Amino acid sequence: MKTISPNDKQILLDSIRDIPDFPKPGIIFKDITTLLSNPKALDTLMTHLQNRYQTYNLDYIAGIDARGFIFGSILADRLGLGFVPIRKKGKLPYTTVAEKYSLEYGFDEVEVHIDAFANKENARVLLIDDLIATGGTATAATSLINKVGANCIEACFIMELDFLEGSKDIDVPVYSVLHLE
Ligand code: AMP
């Protein structure tokens, strides 16, 4: 159950940029492109996640469209595991299973291939995304993983916006590397 050291936490916090009023007024967008382009910060993050998850006996990493693909693929490769994309509706080419979730106005939908985890019975899956806000996307994603016959062992986020309490309704353990006010 390793959490991040204060020194490594500061390296990550210093590498993430706040963009006020993007994509709309009132939102402070947490921009991780500056973390990705900083080799020391990216290695600090990925080494931390590798150390934490190497004892979890995982079978797959599942990443949420689109920034979860980046961190999820690197982690899967570091742990010698397969990677499964959970995509926005209409992007996956084969037969999919879908899950709707509410947004501030209306609905969105995520999908996974029906056979994504078929190579391993009761596959142990870690879900990863860059940020948890309301938790709607992650709740839909954990439900999808379970719907196609796998077990979501934990949901991992690089950042959690604590004031939105998005992790409280997620029915698997949640690990957020950075907790932001
Ligand atoms: P939610 O479903 O409300 O938890 O939203 C999570 C998704 O929206 C993640 O895929 C994030 O990448 C994205 N997101 C939400 N809020 C922000 C934010 N302030 N900065 C960056 N990404 C965000």
Short mmCIF file of C-alpha atoms in Angstrom, two decimals, residues 96-167:
data_model
loop_
_atom_site.label_atom_id
_atom_site.label_comp_id
_atom_site.label_asym_id
_atom_site.label_seq_id
_atom_site.Cartn_x
_atom_site.Cartn_y
_atom_site.Cartn_z
CA THR A 96 -18.86 -3.41 -27.42
CA VAL A 97 -20.62 -3.18 -24.09
CA ALA A 98 -21.66 0.36 -23.12
CA GLU A 99 -22.45 2.27 -19.94
CA LYS A 100 -24.13 5.68 -19.75
CA TYR A 101 -23.33 8.28 -17.12
CA SER A 102 -24.69 11.73 -16.32
CA LEU A 103 -22.90 14.96 -17.02
CA GLU A 104 -23.83 18.39 -15.73
CA TYR A 105 -26.22 18.62 -18.72
CA GLY A 106 -27.27 15.34 -20.34
CA PHE A 107 -25.42 12.03 -20.69
CA ASP A 108 -22.23 10.57 -22.03
CA GLU A 109 -21.32 6.95 -22.72
CA VAL A 110 -18.19 4.81 -22.47
CA GLU A 111 -17.58 1.45 -24.13
CA VAL A 112 -15.26 -1.52 -23.92
CA HIS A 113 -14.80 -4.47 -26.29
CA ILE A 114 -16.90 -7.42 -25.18
CA ASP A 115 -13.87 -9.74 -25.27
CA ALA A 116 -11.36 -7.26 -23.79
CA PHE A 117 -10.45 -9.48 -20.82
CA ALA A 118 -11.45 -12.83 -22.34
CA ASN A 119 -7.95 -14.30 -22.26
CA LYS A 120 -8.05 -14.58 -18.48
CA GLU A 121 -10.96 -15.82 -16.38
CA ASN A 122 -11.93 -13.36 -13.58
CA ALA A 123 -9.10 -11.06 -14.69
CA ARG A 124 -7.75 -8.69 -12.03
CA VAL A 125 -7.90 -5.19 -13.51
CA LEU A 126 -6.59 -1.82 -12.38
CA LEU A 127 -8.53 1.16 -13.78
CA ILE A 128 -6.55 4.36 -14.38
CA ASP A 129 -7.32 7.93 -15.41
CA ASP A 130 -5.62 11.28 -15.00
CA LEU A 131 -8.24 12.93 -12.81
CA ILE A 132 -11.39 12.19 -10.84
CA ALA A 133 -13.87 15.07 -10.57
CA THR A 134 -17.51 14.02 -9.98
CA GLY A 135 -16.63 10.34 -10.40
CA GLY A 136 -19.25 9.73 -13.11
CA THR A 137 -16.79 8.52 -15.75
CA ALA A 138 -14.95 6.23 -13.33
CA THR A 139 -18.15 4.71 -11.93
CA ALA A 140 -19.28 3.86 -15.47
CA ALA A 141 -15.84 2.42 -16.28
CA THR A 142 -15.67 0.16 -13.20
CA SER A 143 -19.15 -1.08 -13.98
CA LEU A 144 -18.12 -1.87 -17.59
CA ILE A 145 -15.09 -3.87 -16.43
CA ASN A 146 -17.32 -5.98 -14.18
CA LYS A 147 -20.02 -6.33 -16.90
CA VAL A 148 -17.57 -8.03 -19.27
CA GLY A 149 -16.56 -10.58 -16.63
CA ALA A 150 -13.44 -9.06 -15.08
CA ASN A 151 -12.76 -7.75 -11.55
CA CYS A 152 -11.85 -4.11 -11.03
CA ILE A 153 -9.40 -4.35 -8.11
CA GLU A 154 -8.76 -0.63 -7.68
CA ALA A 155 -9.32 2.69 -9.46
CA CYS A 156 -6.23 4.90 -9.66
CA PHE A 157 -6.06 8.61 -10.50
CA ILE A 158 -3.12 10.94 -10.77
CA MET A 159 -5.28 13.71 -9.26
CA GLU A 160 -8.48 13.86 -7.21
CA LEU A 161 -10.51 17.05 -6.74
CA ASP A 162 -11.42 16.37 -3.11
CA PHE A 163 -14.14 19.02 -2.83
CA LEU A 164 -16.30 17.18 -5.41
CA GLU A 165 -16.20 13.95 -3.34
CA GLY A 166 -16.20 11.93 -6.58
CA SER A 167 -14.63 8.83 -5.05
#
